[in-house]
Amino acid sequence: MTITVDDVKLLKSQRLTDEDDGGGRATGQAVVDREINNLFPDISRLDRTIGRINLRKAFAGISSNSAEPYLGAHAIVTRAPADPRVSVLLFNTGSQTDERRDARNAIESFVVPAVSASFELLGNQLQGQRAIACVQREEQRLPEIGEVYQLVFESRSQYVRITDVEARLEQFAHDYGNGNFVNFTRRRLDLSISAPLGATFPGGQVTPGGTTSPKSQVLSTQVADAARYYGISPLAEAVSRGALSLRVKSVYSQLVPSTTRENALVDQLAGYQRRLFAAAGPARTVNLNVANIGSGRSRTFLGTGCAPGSLSLSAGGGVFADDRKGGLRYISGSNWIASGTVDYESGAIEMAASGSGWSGTASATYQPAAAATGEAVTGEIPIELGNRGFVYTLSLSEAPPQPGTLVVSFLALGKWQEIRDQGNGELAGEGTGTVDFATGSVSITLSALPDVGSSLIYAYVGQNDAALTQRTGTSVQARARINRTLPHQGLLPGSYKATFKVGGVERTVLDSGNGSLSGTGGSGQINYADGKVSMELSATPDAGSGIVHTYQQGSVTDSPLAVTSDSTGMCIGTLPGAPLKAGSVRLSWITKRRQAAPTLGADMGTGALPIFESEITVDNSVTDDAAGGWAGRAGTINYETGEFSLKVAGNYVFKEYTYYTDTVDNFGMKKLRLVATDTTLLEGFGGTLNVRAQSRGVEYGEQTDSQTVAPVTLDLLPGVAEPILPGSLVFTWAGEVYVDRSGVLYKNINSSTNAGIAVGSVDYAGRTATLNTYGSGAAPTVTLLACLTTNAGFSVTSMTFRTPGAPLRSASLQVTAVRLDTAQIVTTTADANGKLNGAVIKGSVDIVTGIVRLRFTSNLEDTTGASDIPVIPLLLRYNAVVFTSLPLDATLLGLDPVRLPADGRVPVFREGDVMVVAHTAETTVPSPQAGGVLQLSRDQQAEIKVVDANAVELASAGYSVDLERGRVTWANPLVLQDAEGNPLTLPLVVRDRVEHMTLCTEVQVNGELGISSPLPWDLPAGETLASSALSWGDLQARLHHWFTQRTWDIGSPNWTDEPKGDGTTANYNSLAYPPLIANRGAIDAKWALVFNSSTSFSVVEEKLGVIANGTTTTDTAPINPETNTPYFTIRKEGWGSGWAAGNAVRFNTDSCLGPMWIVRTVLSGKGTVEDDEFHLQIRGDAD
């Protein structure tokens, strides 16, 4: 029997309560659609005051009397509650029988116990305490603010969240007996906790080995985030047909009422916040699409940054130019723009008209530009009681500020204030002052007293910033290359061949046998030992053809070889495996160099001025030239015998430091002076060569390596050693324009939205670009339209700045920087104590004031600068959260917030989730005509319904729908009544719902979601909803794992899926008389038919016990009381003979039920809806 829509039910669980035993098994009682309080109770005033979370268990059930499968079953929330302070989530524990206590534990398993903590309780901690006393060894790690620990003693336990940490060292004494005392030091901890202790937890007294017993166990916790949640979120931005990504309002949903009130600071520029814009190339002209964004405003984007004073815009019959200050001024023609602005960094142009907004095409001529911070200088003056005042001075003589760049910030009454240089030497804002650009002297008068404990923060660009250089035009010979590391090493010289098609014609690149490549397809180089290929193709391959690399490869031998070098750095030896194949030898080794750094701030009185020395390691490698020599190194190799000579160590310049005392005046004043002397030294050889080679007799095999899309590396500035300025790069290749944005290359920039297609990346320091997608038939020539390089000045190794607000949420500060030397993006997050200790980014944040102090170094203890790592200040950004917290009571809340995320939110979209993107449109029909046809504005609907003016649905007999074509045909005669025969009120409203079911491929915290298949329609923001789906897969009642046991142990029954002991000789003929089961009555259960005699048996279920008795002479069909239908039917004809008392038949049944937990979360605050509802949809397929 086919499953119909009426067979799909949402079934209630046994107990719809928030008691510990709420939930349980499925009942046969369906949830009545739109019935008030059909699952959840009303929201009380107390719930509105403090917040509340309700859990209800329900089941997706198929009530058909067959065992037809319900394919691909899943559930989604299709409509969220209208009240913004109420949210709904779905999750699944996978259990058909679990109760609320189990679901609560699953939710609270966001954190779970891990290992023993680094501290123990000190003495008894009493019920009701909001702080606990603890003790630990000095060398152990301090607990951090925000961490969660579990206290365990006997049968009781409690999770506690640390809100404050106070630590001090104390002396303790221990008596070993007979007056034998020992004194020792331990660290005492006083830890404030977010909620009072619910019970007394005993602690021990301190001993040299720990603490005495009895004592509670303290366990650290770790984030498990085991539960997966599913919900709904509206689109934050409209999407177009064919889109493979969309942006929702949030990828999170509220699970528990938030304990914090937060304001997010996202993508903030750290340090200096006023930039200079430098022209990166000659003027270019672009065609633009101007969008009407409402309220009389229009907007378009140039696609790149714009140099101040270079813009000429022709739009709407008028010509306008920028005023160098970010505004638009009228030039000629129609003066329809009342006001306008230009964002020189993003290239955004916004225009305001006196009437309605304008849209259309426009053109602009401008010079591309990039923002340069130059040599950003930052610093602070700590504010203490002794120096607190209104007037401050700065001496910036070492690096005077450039005009218009100095910014001074101070904290007054918890609010940050700013004073800025206007460019003419005058400071204005929340105070006044002056700056002398010649001497660097600054005088500041504040408008209010700064807060004690804060700092006066200043930032500016120094005048010693290096000049920028434009690199554009035909003088720059940028070229495109394809690099490939083959999957094999040890290539036979002369055997390599690359094949690809251009315009359908095959092109080749051949190996000459000496490491060079040439042919009809291009030229390049090859490293035989490592299998590395670099080619400059005459034209890129046809789309879809890729590059096929064929070559012969033989086994390689890697072995270490111990040798010594002489005083000139030469070594001799014999390579193993001779005779060797010419061109197959590669040697690698390390050498060491000395480096030194002088003492800084040395004390004259000590007379001790150490020089700190260390060693650095240099990696070296060389390959043979296939002609008895080494490529780029002195030495020879005899392939026949393996004898070789090689210069493994070279000379380098060592800077040696010495101090001496000098008399500086006639009064005998002496001063230490530092002398640096350059000395040429020989590298130290490590003594071991790593040898990779092939014997002459090695057998080679044919190998093939196919590249479907070979990444292209563009050598943008060959022969130039200066790095590229971020954001300054614009170039054309193969007819496409590429633009750099923060190290990512984009093409096809949409002038209406400024969005583009990301196709590659930029290495600023290496002056290369990598493209992962490109067109076919492209020549290697690249033309730079805009590019700036700098030989210094746009990197920093330290930074001090402040966040716009304070206090900050603990551990919320995340700093992202881009290394100048490698273009690598590095990110570090502050720990709960405000420390940043990443591989590159180190420092601290004062969460009370928001002051951040950073150093970019690999060794924070190194004050010489040798370990400093330069980063690009232009790309130094941070995220943080400014917050206030509110405590919640776990008893009233219904969950323990300590074990949950601090903000109470959980992700409802994850990579790999099934998603449904849906939109419902409404079409009003004032007076439908009998027999008439209504053509809707779109087709391919998932559902079409007709309701009246009161949202009451028209009876299905009143109309028919064509979902494929998007049509509604009215019945003839047309009776306007609902399914119960009640009359309807005009006008009618046709609600057509389109939906797109897809896979979530990417999730970003900003709401960006990637999807696996393109959207079929244009969909608006707000009205379009994205839902994540709770999936069960195929649901179907079935009976399985049938086996027999000769003996059934009542005391220890076998509920596993494997027989225990011998089976019976008697059996049941399930092939001829298979047991019957139906979706409606089946449950997930493990059954046993335990024989009491040769013909009678008891029907036993693992959890329900004995539910019925049966015999082999009649059909056995125990009734499911929830549905009044059999759990299953065992047919009498199938029983064989030979059964005996104690025999048993074991089998399992699966239900056609999908369990789920539904979470309703109420946030603190006044409700906005009298009678609210949310919509839940159970979905699947059936024949």
GROMACS .gro file of C-alpha atoms in nm, residues 697-828:
model
  132
  697GLY     CA    1   7.102  -0.041  -1.392
  698VAL     CA    2   6.778   0.078  -1.244
  699GLU     CA    3   6.468  -0.025  -1.430
  700TYR     CA    4   6.240   0.254  -1.538
  701GLY     CA    5   5.867   0.231  -1.574
  702GLU     CA    6   5.630   0.449  -1.769
  703GLN     CA    7   5.432   0.689  -1.552
  704THR     CA    8   5.148   0.926  -1.628
  705ASP     CA    9   5.032   1.224  -1.425
  706SER     CA   10   4.724   1.417  -1.534
  707GLN     CA   11   4.635   1.769  -1.428
  708THR     CA   12   4.275   1.860  -1.497
  709VAL     CA   13   4.331   2.225  -1.406
  710ALA     CA   14   4.694   2.320  -1.358
  711PRO     CA   15   4.743   2.623  -1.130
  712VAL     CA   16   4.920   2.907  -1.308
  713THR     CA   17   5.190   3.107  -1.129
  714LEU     CA   18   5.237   3.459  -1.259
  715ASP     CA   19   5.584   3.603  -1.211
  716LEU     CA   20   5.468   3.963  -1.185
  717LEU     CA   21   5.792   4.153  -1.129
  718PRO     CA   22   6.094   3.956  -1.251
  719GLY     CA   23   6.415   4.122  -1.148
  720VAL     CA   24   6.246   4.341  -0.885
  721ALA     CA   25   6.331   4.271  -0.520
  722GLU     CA   26   6.075   4.499  -0.356
  723PRO     CA   27   5.747   4.363  -0.222
  724ILE     CA   28   5.409   4.455  -0.369
  725LEU     CA   29   5.193   4.696  -0.171
  726PRO     CA   30   4.870   4.517  -0.072
  727GLY     CA   31   4.565   4.631  -0.265
  728SER     CA   32   4.766   4.804  -0.538
  729LEU     CA   33   4.772   4.521  -0.793
  730VAL     CA   34   4.553   4.528  -1.106
  731PHE     CA   35   4.656   4.334  -1.416
  732THR     CA   36   4.517   4.178  -1.730
  733TRP     CA   37   4.589   3.831  -1.858
  734ALA     CA   38   4.410   3.648  -2.135
  735GLY     CA   39   4.152   3.923  -2.171
  736GLU     CA   40   4.050   3.918  -1.802
  737VAL     CA   41   4.108   4.192  -1.545
  738TYR     CA   42   4.230   4.073  -1.205
  739VAL     CA   43   4.219   4.276  -0.884
  740ASP     CA   44   4.399   4.208  -0.556
  741ARG     CA   45   4.204   4.233  -0.231
  742SER     CA   46   4.389   4.135   0.086
  743GLY     CA   47   4.595   3.873  -0.093
  744VAL     CA   48   4.303   3.720  -0.286
  745LEU     CA   49   4.265   3.772  -0.661
  746TYR     CA   50   3.921   3.852  -0.800
  747LYS     CA   51   3.786   3.892  -1.150
  748ASN     CA   52   3.450   3.992  -1.298
  749ILE     CA   53   3.393   4.264  -1.039
  750ASN     CA   54   3.025   4.360  -1.033
  751SER     CA   55   3.009   4.741  -1.023
  752SER     CA   56   2.665   4.727  -0.860
  753THR     CA   57   2.768   4.513  -0.564
  754ASN     CA   58   3.153   4.519  -0.567
  755ALA     CA   59   3.143   4.139  -0.554
  756GLY     CA   60   3.368   3.931  -0.775
  757ILE     CA   61   3.485   3.578  -0.836
  758ALA     CA   62   3.782   3.466  -0.626
  759VAL     CA   63   4.026   3.288  -0.857
  760GLY     CA   64   4.366   3.298  -0.690
  761SER     CA   65   4.606   3.455  -0.444
  762VAL     CA   66   4.897   3.700  -0.427
  763ASP     CA   67   5.235   3.653  -0.262
  764TYR     CA   68   5.338   4.013  -0.190
  765ALA     CA   69   5.692   3.936  -0.084
  766GLY     CA   70   5.752   3.686  -0.364
  767ARG     CA   71   5.584   3.914  -0.621
  768THR     CA   72   5.387   3.626  -0.768
  769ALA     CA   73   5.022   3.547  -0.820
  770THR     CA   74   4.861   3.205  -0.840
  771LEU     CA   75   4.545   3.141  -1.043
  772ASN     CA   76   4.344   2.825  -0.993
  773THR     CA   77   4.095   2.894  -1.274
  774TYR     CA   78   4.159   3.060  -1.609
  775GLY     CA   79   4.062   3.046  -1.975
  776SER     CA   80   4.213   2.834  -2.249
  777GLY     CA   81   4.453   2.950  -2.517
  778ALA     CA   82   4.604   3.224  -2.302
  779ALA     CA   83   4.949   3.351  -2.389
  780PRO     CA   84   5.202   3.391  -2.106
  781THR     CA   85   5.217   3.770  -2.136
  782VAL     CA   86   5.075   3.960  -1.837
  783THR     CA   87   5.009   4.337  -1.842
  784LEU     CA   88   5.020   4.531  -1.515
  785LEU     CA   89   4.759   4.808  -1.505
  786ALA     CA   90   4.843   4.911  -1.151
  787CYS     CA   91   5.107   4.802  -0.906
  788LEU     CA   92   5.307   4.964  -0.627
  789THR     CA   93   5.618   4.834  -0.462
  790THR     CA   94   5.804   4.965  -0.161
  791ASN     CA   95   6.155   4.894  -0.045
  792ALA     CA   96   6.066   4.953   0.321
  793GLY     CA   97   5.820   5.128   0.540
  794PHE     CA   98   5.499   4.933   0.534
  795SER     CA   99   5.590   4.668   0.787
  796VAL     CA  100   5.587   4.678   1.166
  797THR     CA  101   5.716   4.450   1.438
  798SER     CA  102   5.508   4.590   1.726
  799MET     CA  103   5.178   4.767   1.773
  800THR     CA  104   4.977   4.931   2.051
  801PHE     CA  105   4.612   5.015   1.996
  802ARG     CA  106   4.279   5.026   2.172
  803THR     CA  107   3.941   4.878   2.087
  804PRO     CA  108   3.642   5.108   2.036
  805GLY     CA  109   3.471   4.982   2.350
  806ALA     CA  110   3.542   4.817   2.683
  807PRO     CA  111   3.527   4.592   2.874
  808LEU     CA  112   3.588   4.303   2.636
  809ARG     CA  113   3.461   3.950   2.669
  810SER     CA  114   3.733   3.726   2.797
  811ALA     CA  115   3.916   3.538   2.521
  812SER     CA  116   3.720   3.719   2.249
  813LEU     CA  117   4.006   3.914   2.093
  814GLN     CA  118   4.132   3.758   1.771
  815VAL     CA  119   4.416   3.926   1.586
  816THR     CA  120   4.497   3.852   1.222
  817ALA     CA  121   4.811   3.969   1.045
  818VAL     CA  122   4.986   3.905   0.715
  819ARG     CA  123   5.360   3.837   0.727
  820LEU     CA  124   5.566   4.054   0.498
  821ASP     CA  125   5.829   3.790   0.433
  822THR     CA  126   5.599   3.501   0.334
  823ALA     CA  127   5.253   3.662   0.285
  824GLN     CA  128   5.125   3.399   0.527
  825ILE     CA  129   4.811   3.488   0.720
  826VAL     CA  130   4.868   3.436   1.092
  827THR     CA  131   4.596   3.445   1.355
  828THR     CA  132   4.608   3.437   1.732
   0.00000   0.00000   0.00000
